[in-house]
């Protein structure tokens, strides 16, 4: 049985040729690639990427909507750990993402809901710049139209990067 081509927005089947017979490039070792690219980022680039993501989400609401991006400590986690765990919290008042969007965009090494270009959005941002520097992972919480979702992008104990199963 022939494989069906991926629909727009679906993850493509890298082993199957496209409609034109072209086999798209795949990444054999995404963990190596993520950590190698992350090692070339500056220390503050993760903060920049998370801030720009928030500003983009605010701008996606339209030209007359204002919003804000707030950097803070995750005080609930700090207090629960007796002050041992300090996690940065970057919160914005943007559009938010659905659970499906969180899973799709956060668990792809290079992904974005916007056009990628050399002078604009690179599509790897926070996962590469901040993920490789965070041993406890990046926790993404999002509210979209009254529904909350959570994913945690982190390194598995065996070395692989991906989304940690949530209870």
Short mmCIF file of N, CA and C in Angstrom, two decimals:
data_model
loop_
_atom_site.label_atom_id
_atom_site.label_comp_id
_atom_site.label_asym_id
_atom_site.label_seq_id
_atom_site.Cartn_x
_atom_site.Cartn_y
_atom_site.Cartn_z
N UNK A 1 0.84 -1.18 0.00
CA UNK A 1 0.00 0.00 0.00
C UNK A 1 0.89 1.24 0.00
N UNK A 2 0.63 2.17 -0.88
CA UNK A 2 1.43 3.39 -1.00
C UNK A 2 1.16 4.33 0.17
N UNK A 3 2.22 4.98 0.63
CA UNK A 3 2.06 5.97 1.70
C UNK A 3 1.43 7.22 1.13
N UNK A 4 0.57 7.85 1.92
CA UNK A 4 -0.08 9.09 1.52
C UNK A 4 0.85 10.26 1.81
N UNK A 5 0.90 11.27 0.93
CA UNK A 5 1.71 12.44 1.24
C UNK A 5 1.16 13.16 2.46
N UNK A 6 2.05 13.80 3.21
CA UNK A 6 1.63 14.52 4.42
C UNK A 6 0.76 15.71 4.05
N UNK A 7 -0.24 15.96 4.87
CA UNK A 7 -1.08 17.15 4.70
C UNK A 7 -0.32 18.35 5.24
N UNK A 8 -0.67 19.53 4.78
CA UNK A 8 -0.01 20.75 5.27
C UNK A 8 -0.18 20.81 6.79
N UNK A 9 0.93 21.02 7.49
CA UNK A 9 0.90 21.10 8.95
C UNK A 9 1.25 19.78 9.61
N UNK A 10 1.16 18.65 8.87
CA UNK A 10 1.55 17.36 9.43
C UNK A 10 3.06 17.22 9.32
N UNK A 11 3.65 16.41 10.20
CA UNK A 11 5.07 16.11 10.07
C UNK A 11 5.26 15.22 8.85
N UNK A 12 6.17 15.58 7.93
CA UNK A 12 6.34 14.77 6.74
C UNK A 12 6.98 13.43 7.06
N UNK A 13 6.67 12.43 6.27
CA UNK A 13 7.30 11.12 6.39
C UNK A 13 8.60 11.20 5.61
N UNK A 14 9.72 11.30 6.30
CA UNK A 14 11.01 11.56 5.66
C UNK A 14 11.47 10.39 4.79
N UNK A 15 10.97 9.16 5.05
CA UNK A 15 11.38 8.02 4.25
C UNK A 15 10.63 7.92 2.94
N UNK A 16 9.49 8.57 2.85
CA UNK A 16 8.67 8.51 1.63
C UNK A 16 8.99 9.71 0.75
N UNK A 17 9.12 9.47 -0.55
CA UNK A 17 9.36 10.62 -1.44
C UNK A 17 8.12 11.49 -1.52
N UNK A 18 8.33 12.77 -1.79
CA UNK A 18 7.22 13.70 -1.99
C UNK A 18 6.54 13.44 -3.32
N UNK A 19 5.56 14.24 -3.64
CA UNK A 19 4.83 14.07 -4.89
C UNK A 19 5.74 14.18 -6.10
N UNK A 20 6.84 14.93 -5.97
CA UNK A 20 7.76 15.09 -7.09
C UNK A 20 8.90 14.08 -7.07
N UNK A 21 8.85 13.09 -6.15
CA UNK A 21 9.88 12.07 -6.05
C UNK A 21 11.09 12.47 -5.20
N UNK A 22 11.09 13.69 -4.70
CA UNK A 22 12.20 14.21 -3.89
C UNK A 22 12.16 13.62 -2.50
N UNK A 23 13.31 13.14 -2.01
CA UNK A 23 13.43 12.66 -0.62
C UNK A 23 14.01 13.81 0.20
N UNK A 24 13.22 14.30 1.18
CA UNK A 24 13.64 15.44 1.98
C UNK A 24 14.69 15.03 3.00
N UNK A 25 15.62 15.94 3.27
CA UNK A 25 16.69 15.72 4.23
C UNK A 25 16.12 15.41 5.62
N UNK A 26 16.70 14.46 6.31
CA UNK A 26 16.31 14.10 7.67
C UNK A 26 17.53 14.27 8.58
N UNK A 27 17.32 14.33 9.88
CA UNK A 27 18.40 14.45 10.85
C UNK A 27 18.54 13.11 11.56
N UNK A 28 19.70 12.48 11.41
CA UNK A 28 19.93 11.17 12.00
C UNK A 28 20.15 11.25 13.51
N UNK A 29 20.78 12.33 13.97
CA UNK A 29 21.09 12.44 15.39
C UNK A 29 20.70 13.84 15.89
N UNK A 30 19.41 14.05 16.16
CA UNK A 30 18.98 15.39 16.57
C UNK A 30 19.59 15.84 17.89
N UNK A 31 19.93 14.92 18.79
CA UNK A 31 20.54 15.30 20.07
C UNK A 31 21.89 15.96 19.83
N UNK A 32 22.72 15.35 18.98
CA UNK A 32 24.02 15.95 18.65
C UNK A 32 23.83 17.33 18.04
N UNK A 33 22.90 17.43 17.09
CA UNK A 33 22.68 18.70 16.39
C UNK A 33 22.20 19.78 17.36
N UNK A 34 21.24 19.45 18.23
CA UNK A 34 20.74 20.43 19.20
C UNK A 34 21.86 20.91 20.11
N UNK A 35 22.65 20.00 20.63
CA UNK A 35 23.71 20.39 21.56
C UNK A 35 24.84 21.12 20.85
N UNK A 36 25.15 20.74 19.63
CA UNK A 36 26.20 21.43 18.87
C UNK A 36 25.78 22.86 18.55
N UNK A 37 24.56 23.04 18.04
CA UNK A 37 24.06 24.38 17.75
C UNK A 37 23.94 25.20 19.04
N UNK A 38 23.47 24.57 20.11
CA UNK A 38 23.34 25.27 21.39
C UNK A 38 24.67 25.74 21.93
N UNK A 39 25.74 24.99 21.68
CA UNK A 39 27.06 25.39 22.18
C UNK A 39 27.56 26.66 21.49
N UNK A 40 27.01 26.99 20.34
CA UNK A 40 27.42 28.19 19.60
C UNK A 40 26.58 29.42 19.97
N UNK A 41 25.58 29.24 20.81
CA UNK A 41 24.73 30.37 21.23
C UNK A 41 25.38 31.12 22.39
N UNK A 42 25.10 32.40 22.47
CA UNK A 42 25.59 33.19 23.60
C UNK A 42 24.77 32.86 24.84
N UNK A 43 25.29 33.22 26.01
CA UNK A 43 24.61 32.91 27.27
C UNK A 43 23.22 33.52 27.36
N UNK A 44 23.02 34.69 26.80
CA UNK A 44 21.73 35.37 26.92
C UNK A 44 20.81 35.14 25.72
N UNK A 45 21.25 34.36 24.73
CA UNK A 45 20.43 34.17 23.54
C UNK A 45 19.11 33.45 23.85
N UNK A 46 19.11 32.56 24.83
CA UNK A 46 17.87 31.89 25.22
C UNK A 46 16.83 32.89 25.72
N UNK A 47 17.27 33.86 26.51
CA UNK A 47 16.35 34.90 26.99
C UNK A 47 15.82 35.73 25.82
N UNK A 48 16.69 36.04 24.89
CA UNK A 48 16.27 36.78 23.71
C UNK A 48 15.21 36.00 22.94
N UNK A 49 15.46 34.72 22.71
CA UNK A 49 14.53 33.90 21.92
C UNK A 49 13.17 33.78 22.61
N UNK A 50 13.16 33.56 23.91
CA UNK A 50 11.90 33.45 24.64
C UNK A 50 11.15 34.78 24.64
N UNK A 51 11.89 35.88 24.74
CA UNK A 51 11.26 37.21 24.71
C UNK A 51 10.67 37.50 23.33
N UNK A 52 11.43 37.22 22.28
CA UNK A 52 10.94 37.44 20.91
C UNK A 52 9.72 36.57 20.64
N UNK A 53 9.72 35.33 21.12
CA UNK A 53 8.55 34.47 20.95
C UNK A 53 7.31 35.11 21.57
N UNK A 54 7.48 35.67 22.77
CA UNK A 54 6.37 36.35 23.44
C UNK A 54 5.90 37.57 22.68
N UNK A 55 6.84 38.38 22.18
CA UNK A 55 6.47 39.57 21.40
C UNK A 55 5.75 39.18 20.11
N UNK A 56 6.21 38.10 19.48
CA UNK A 56 5.54 37.62 18.26
C UNK A 56 4.11 37.17 18.56
N UNK A 57 3.92 36.50 19.69
CA UNK A 57 2.57 36.05 20.06
C UNK A 57 1.65 37.23 20.35
N UNK A 58 2.20 38.28 20.93
CA UNK A 58 1.41 39.49 21.17
C UNK A 58 1.05 40.16 19.84
N UNK A 59 2.04 40.31 18.95
CA UNK A 59 1.81 40.94 17.65
C UNK A 59 0.82 40.16 16.79
N UNK A 60 0.74 38.84 16.99
CA UNK A 60 -0.18 38.01 16.21
C UNK A 60 -1.65 38.34 16.51
N UNK A 61 -1.91 39.07 17.59
CA UNK A 61 -3.28 39.43 17.94
C UNK A 61 -3.80 40.62 17.15
N UNK A 62 -2.92 41.28 16.42
CA UNK A 62 -3.34 42.41 15.60
C UNK A 62 -2.63 43.68 16.00
N UNK A 63 -2.70 44.70 15.14
CA UNK A 63 -1.94 45.93 15.36
C UNK A 63 -2.45 46.82 16.49
N UNK A 64 -3.69 46.66 16.90
CA UNK A 64 -4.22 47.55 17.94
C UNK A 64 -4.19 46.93 19.33
N UNK A 65 -3.74 45.68 19.44
CA UNK A 65 -3.70 45.00 20.73
C UNK A 65 -2.34 45.24 21.38
N UNK A 66 -2.34 45.66 22.62
CA UNK A 66 -1.09 45.80 23.35
C UNK A 66 -0.91 44.58 24.24
N UNK A 67 0.28 44.40 24.73
CA UNK A 67 0.54 43.26 25.59
C UNK A 67 1.86 43.46 26.32
N UNK A 68 2.29 42.41 27.00
CA UNK A 68 3.55 42.52 27.73
C UNK A 68 4.22 41.16 27.85
N UNK A 69 5.53 41.21 28.04
CA UNK A 69 6.35 40.04 28.32
C UNK A 69 6.99 40.30 29.67
N UNK A 70 6.87 39.34 30.58
CA UNK A 70 7.38 39.50 31.95
C UNK A 70 8.38 38.39 32.25
N UNK A 71 9.56 38.77 32.71
CA UNK A 71 10.55 37.82 33.21
C UNK A 71 10.41 37.78 34.72
N UNK A 72 10.38 36.58 35.28
CA UNK A 72 10.28 36.45 36.72
C UNK A 72 10.83 35.08 37.11
N UNK A 73 10.85 34.81 38.39
CA UNK A 73 11.21 33.49 38.90
C UNK A 73 9.92 32.71 39.07
N UNK A 74 9.95 31.41 38.82
CA UNK A 74 8.80 30.56 39.09
C UNK A 74 8.77 30.36 40.61
N UNK A 75 8.05 31.25 41.29
CA UNK A 75 8.07 31.28 42.75
C UNK A 75 7.45 30.04 43.38
N UNK A 76 6.46 29.43 42.75
CA UNK A 76 5.88 28.20 43.30
C UNK A 76 6.93 27.09 43.34
N UNK A 77 7.67 26.95 42.27
CA UNK A 77 8.72 25.92 42.23
C UNK A 77 9.84 26.26 43.21
N UNK A 78 10.21 27.52 43.29
CA UNK A 78 11.25 27.97 44.21
C UNK A 78 10.86 27.65 45.65
N UNK A 79 9.63 28.03 46.04
CA UNK A 79 9.17 27.78 47.41
C UNK A 79 9.04 26.29 47.70
N UNK A 80 8.52 25.52 46.74
CA UNK A 80 8.33 24.08 46.94
C UNK A 80 9.67 23.36 47.12
N UNK A 81 10.74 23.91 46.55
CA UNK A 81 12.05 23.27 46.65
C UNK A 81 12.86 23.79 47.84
N UNK A 82 12.26 24.64 48.65
CA UNK A 82 13.00 25.23 49.76
C UNK A 82 14.09 26.18 49.29
N UNK A 83 13.90 26.77 48.14
CA UNK A 83 14.86 27.73 47.60
C UNK A 83 15.99 27.12 46.81
N UNK A 84 15.96 25.80 46.58
CA UNK A 84 17.06 25.13 45.86
C UNK A 84 16.90 25.22 44.34
N UNK A 85 15.67 25.28 43.83
CA UNK A 85 15.44 25.29 42.38
C UNK A 85 15.01 26.67 41.94
N UNK A 86 15.78 27.24 41.05
CA UNK A 86 15.46 28.56 40.49
C UNK A 86 15.19 28.40 39.01
N UNK A 87 13.95 28.60 38.61
CA UNK A 87 13.57 28.51 37.19
C UNK A 87 13.05 29.86 36.75
N UNK A 88 13.57 30.32 35.62
CA UNK A 88 13.09 31.55 35.03
C UNK A 88 11.71 31.31 34.43
N UNK A 89 10.84 32.25 34.60
CA UNK A 89 9.52 32.20 33.99
C UNK A 89 9.40 33.39 33.05
N UNK A 90 9.11 33.11 31.78
CA UNK A 90 8.87 34.16 30.79
C UNK A 90 7.42 34.04 30.38
N UNK A 91 6.63 35.05 30.73
CA UNK A 91 5.18 35.02 30.52
C UNK A 91 4.81 36.14 29.56
N UNK A 92 3.89 35.84 28.64
CA UNK A 92 3.43 36.89 27.73
C UNK A 92 1.91 36.86 27.65
N UNK A 93 1.34 37.91 27.12
CA UNK A 93 -0.11 38.02 26.97
C UNK A 93 -0.52 37.81 25.51
N UNK A 94 0.22 36.97 24.81
CA UNK A 94 -0.02 36.72 23.39
C UNK A 94 -1.15 35.73 23.13
N UNK A 95 -1.20 35.22 21.91
CA UNK A 95 -2.29 34.38 21.44
C UNK A 95 -2.36 33.02 22.10
N UNK A 96 -1.23 32.49 22.53
CA UNK A 96 -1.21 31.15 23.10
C UNK A 96 -1.24 30.09 22.01
N UNK A 97 -1.04 28.83 22.41
CA UNK A 97 -1.08 27.71 21.49
C UNK A 97 -1.98 26.62 22.05
N UNK A 98 -2.58 25.87 21.14
CA UNK A 98 -3.38 24.72 21.54
C UNK A 98 -2.44 23.60 21.96
N UNK A 99 -2.98 22.55 22.59
CA UNK A 99 -2.16 21.40 22.96
C UNK A 99 -1.51 20.78 21.73
N UNK A 100 -2.26 20.69 20.64
CA UNK A 100 -1.72 20.13 19.40
C UNK A 100 -0.56 20.98 18.86
N UNK A 101 -0.73 22.30 18.88
CA UNK A 101 0.34 23.19 18.42
C UNK A 101 1.58 23.07 19.30
N UNK A 102 1.39 23.00 20.61
CA UNK A 102 2.55 22.84 21.51
C UNK A 102 3.32 21.58 21.16
N UNK A 103 2.62 20.45 21.02
CA UNK A 103 3.30 19.20 20.70
C UNK A 103 4.01 19.28 19.35
N UNK A 104 3.36 19.85 18.35
CA UNK A 104 3.93 19.91 17.01
C UNK A 104 5.15 20.83 16.97
N UNK A 105 5.02 22.06 17.47
CA UNK A 105 6.09 23.03 17.32
C UNK A 105 7.24 22.84 18.31
N UNK A 106 6.94 22.43 19.52
CA UNK A 106 7.99 22.30 20.52
C UNK A 106 8.81 21.03 20.30
N UNK A 107 8.22 19.98 19.75
CA UNK A 107 8.96 18.73 19.57
C UNK A 107 9.57 18.58 18.18
N UNK A 108 9.75 19.66 17.47
CA UNK A 108 10.50 19.65 16.21
C UNK A 108 11.73 20.50 16.41
N UNK A 109 12.87 20.01 15.95
CA UNK A 109 14.11 20.76 16.17
C UNK A 109 14.04 22.13 15.53
N UNK A 110 13.61 22.21 14.30
CA UNK A 110 13.48 23.50 13.61
C UNK A 110 12.04 23.64 13.19
N UNK A 111 11.31 24.47 13.88
CA UNK A 111 9.90 24.61 13.55
C UNK A 111 9.45 26.01 13.88
N UNK A 112 8.40 26.39 13.22
CA UNK A 112 7.85 27.70 13.49
C UNK A 112 6.52 27.82 12.78
N UNK A 113 5.65 28.61 13.37
CA UNK A 113 4.39 28.90 12.71
C UNK A 113 4.54 30.03 11.72
N UNK A 114 5.74 30.60 11.64
CA UNK A 114 5.98 31.73 10.75
C UNK A 114 7.01 31.35 9.69
N UNK A 115 7.16 32.22 8.72
CA UNK A 115 8.14 32.00 7.66
C UNK A 115 9.55 32.12 8.22
N UNK A 116 10.41 31.19 7.84
CA UNK A 116 11.79 31.24 8.27
C UNK A 116 12.61 32.02 7.23
N UNK A 117 13.57 32.82 7.70
CA UNK A 117 14.43 33.58 6.79
C UNK A 117 15.74 33.91 7.49
N UNK A 118 16.74 34.30 6.70
CA UNK A 118 18.06 34.61 7.25
C UNK A 118 18.05 35.86 8.12
N UNK A 119 17.14 36.81 7.85
CA UNK A 119 17.14 38.04 8.64
C UNK A 119 15.93 38.14 9.57
N UNK A 120 15.18 37.06 9.72
CA UNK A 120 14.01 37.10 10.59
C UNK A 120 14.00 35.92 11.54
N UNK A 121 13.04 35.05 11.34
CA UNK A 121 12.83 33.92 12.22
C UNK A 121 13.63 32.71 11.73
N UNK A 122 14.46 32.15 12.61
CA UNK A 122 15.26 31.00 12.25
C UNK A 122 14.55 29.68 12.54
N UNK A 123 13.57 29.68 13.44
CA UNK A 123 12.80 28.48 13.73
C UNK A 123 13.42 27.53 14.72
N UNK A 124 14.59 27.83 15.27
CA UNK A 124 15.21 26.92 16.24
C UNK A 124 15.32 27.54 17.62
N UNK A 125 15.36 28.83 17.70
CA UNK A 125 15.38 29.66 18.88
C UNK A 125 15.54 29.05 20.25
N UNK A 126 14.46 29.08 21.01
CA UNK A 126 14.52 28.75 22.43
C UNK A 126 14.94 27.32 22.70
N UNK A 127 14.51 26.38 21.88
CA UNK A 127 14.88 24.99 22.12
C UNK A 127 16.38 24.80 22.05
N UNK A 128 17.01 25.42 21.06
CA UNK A 128 18.45 25.27 20.91
C UNK A 128 19.20 26.15 21.91
N UNK A 129 18.85 27.43 21.97
CA UNK A 129 19.60 28.38 22.80
C UNK A 129 19.39 28.15 24.29
N UNK A 130 18.17 27.81 24.70
CA UNK A 130 17.89 27.65 26.13
C UNK A 130 17.81 26.18 26.54
N UNK A 131 17.33 25.32 25.66
CA UNK A 131 17.16 23.90 26.01
C UNK A 131 18.47 23.24 26.39
N UNK A 132 19.50 23.48 25.60
CA UNK A 132 20.79 22.83 25.86
C UNK A 132 21.46 23.33 27.14
N UNK A 133 20.99 24.45 27.69
CA UNK A 133 21.56 25.00 28.92
C UNK A 133 20.69 24.72 30.15
N UNK A 134 19.60 24.03 29.98
CA UNK A 134 18.66 23.79 31.08
C UNK A 134 18.56 22.30 31.40
N UNK A 135 19.27 21.82 32.41
CA UNK A 135 19.24 20.39 32.72
C UNK A 135 17.86 19.88 33.12
N UNK A 136 16.99 20.77 33.60
CA UNK A 136 15.64 20.36 33.99
C UNK A 136 14.62 20.61 32.88
N UNK A 137 15.09 21.05 31.73
CA UNK A 137 14.22 21.23 30.57
C UNK A 137 13.53 22.58 30.53
N UNK A 138 12.77 22.75 29.46
CA UNK A 138 11.96 23.95 29.25
C UNK A 138 10.50 23.54 29.36
N UNK A 139 9.79 24.16 30.26
CA UNK A 139 8.38 23.86 30.45
C UNK A 139 7.57 24.93 29.73
N UNK A 140 6.74 24.51 28.80
CA UNK A 140 5.88 25.43 28.05
C UNK A 140 4.45 25.26 28.54
N UNK A 141 3.90 26.32 29.07
CA UNK A 141 2.50 26.33 29.50
C UNK A 141 1.79 27.34 28.61
N UNK A 142 0.62 26.97 28.12
CA UNK A 142 -0.07 27.88 27.22
C UNK A 142 -1.57 27.83 27.45
N UNK A 143 -2.19 28.99 27.37
CA UNK A 143 -3.65 29.11 27.41
C UNK A 143 -4.11 29.62 26.06
N UNK A 144 -5.05 28.92 25.48
CA UNK A 144 -5.62 29.33 24.19
C UNK A 144 -7.13 29.14 24.26
N UNK A 145 -7.84 30.26 24.18
CA UNK A 145 -9.31 30.24 24.22
C UNK A 145 -9.84 29.49 25.44
N UNK A 146 -9.25 29.76 26.60
CA UNK A 146 -9.74 29.20 27.85
C UNK A 146 -9.27 27.80 28.19
N UNK A 147 -8.43 27.19 27.36
CA UNK A 147 -7.93 25.83 27.62
C UNK A 147 -6.43 25.88 27.84
N UNK A 148 -5.98 25.28 28.93
CA UNK A 148 -4.56 25.25 29.25
C UNK A 148 -3.89 23.98 28.79
N UNK A 149 -2.63 24.09 28.39
CA UNK A 149 -1.83 22.95 27.94
C UNK A 149 -0.41 23.10 28.47
N UNK A 150 0.29 21.97 28.59
CA UNK A 150 1.64 21.96 29.11
C UNK A 150 2.46 20.91 28.38
N UNK A 151 3.68 21.26 28.01
CA UNK A 151 4.66 20.28 27.54
C UNK A 151 5.99 20.63 28.19
N UNK A 152 6.83 19.63 28.39
CA UNK A 152 8.17 19.85 28.95
C UNK A 152 9.18 19.27 27.97
N UNK A 153 9.96 20.16 27.35
CA UNK A 153 11.01 19.78 26.41
C UNK A 153 12.28 19.61 27.21
N UNK A 154 12.82 18.38 27.21
CA UNK A 154 14.01 18.14 28.04
C UNK A 154 14.81 16.96 27.52
N UNK A 155 15.93 16.75 28.15
CA UNK A 155 16.80 15.63 27.80
C UNK A 155 16.43 14.42 28.65
N UNK A 156 16.18 13.30 27.98
CA UNK A 156 15.89 12.03 28.64
C UNK A 156 17.18 11.53 29.31
N UNK A 157 17.10 10.75 30.39
CA UNK A 157 18.32 10.23 31.02
C UNK A 157 19.24 9.46 30.07
N UNK A 158 18.68 8.90 28.98
CA UNK A 158 19.55 8.18 28.02
C UNK A 158 20.16 9.11 26.98
N UNK A 159 19.89 10.44 27.07
CA UNK A 159 20.53 11.40 26.18
C UNK A 159 19.64 12.00 25.10
N UNK A 160 18.53 11.36 24.78
CA UNK A 160 17.64 11.89 23.74
C UNK A 160 16.92 13.14 24.22
N UNK A 161 16.62 14.05 23.27
CA UNK A 161 15.80 15.24 23.56
C UNK A 161 14.41 15.02 23.03
N UNK A 162 13.42 15.51 23.76
CA UNK A 162 12.04 15.42 23.31
C UNK A 162 11.09 15.88 24.39
N UNK A 163 9.84 15.51 24.24
CA UNK A 163 8.81 15.91 25.21
C UNK A 163 8.64 14.85 26.27
N UNK A 164 8.77 15.26 27.52
CA UNK A 164 8.58 14.36 28.65
C UNK A 164 7.08 14.06 28.79
N UNK A 165 6.71 12.77 28.98
CA UNK A 165 5.29 12.47 29.18
C UNK A 165 4.75 13.19 30.40
N UNK A 166 3.54 13.71 30.29
CA UNK A 166 2.90 14.45 31.39
C UNK A 166 1.76 13.61 31.96
N UNK A 167 1.58 13.72 33.28
CA UNK A 167 0.47 13.04 33.92
C UNK A 167 -0.77 13.88 33.84
#
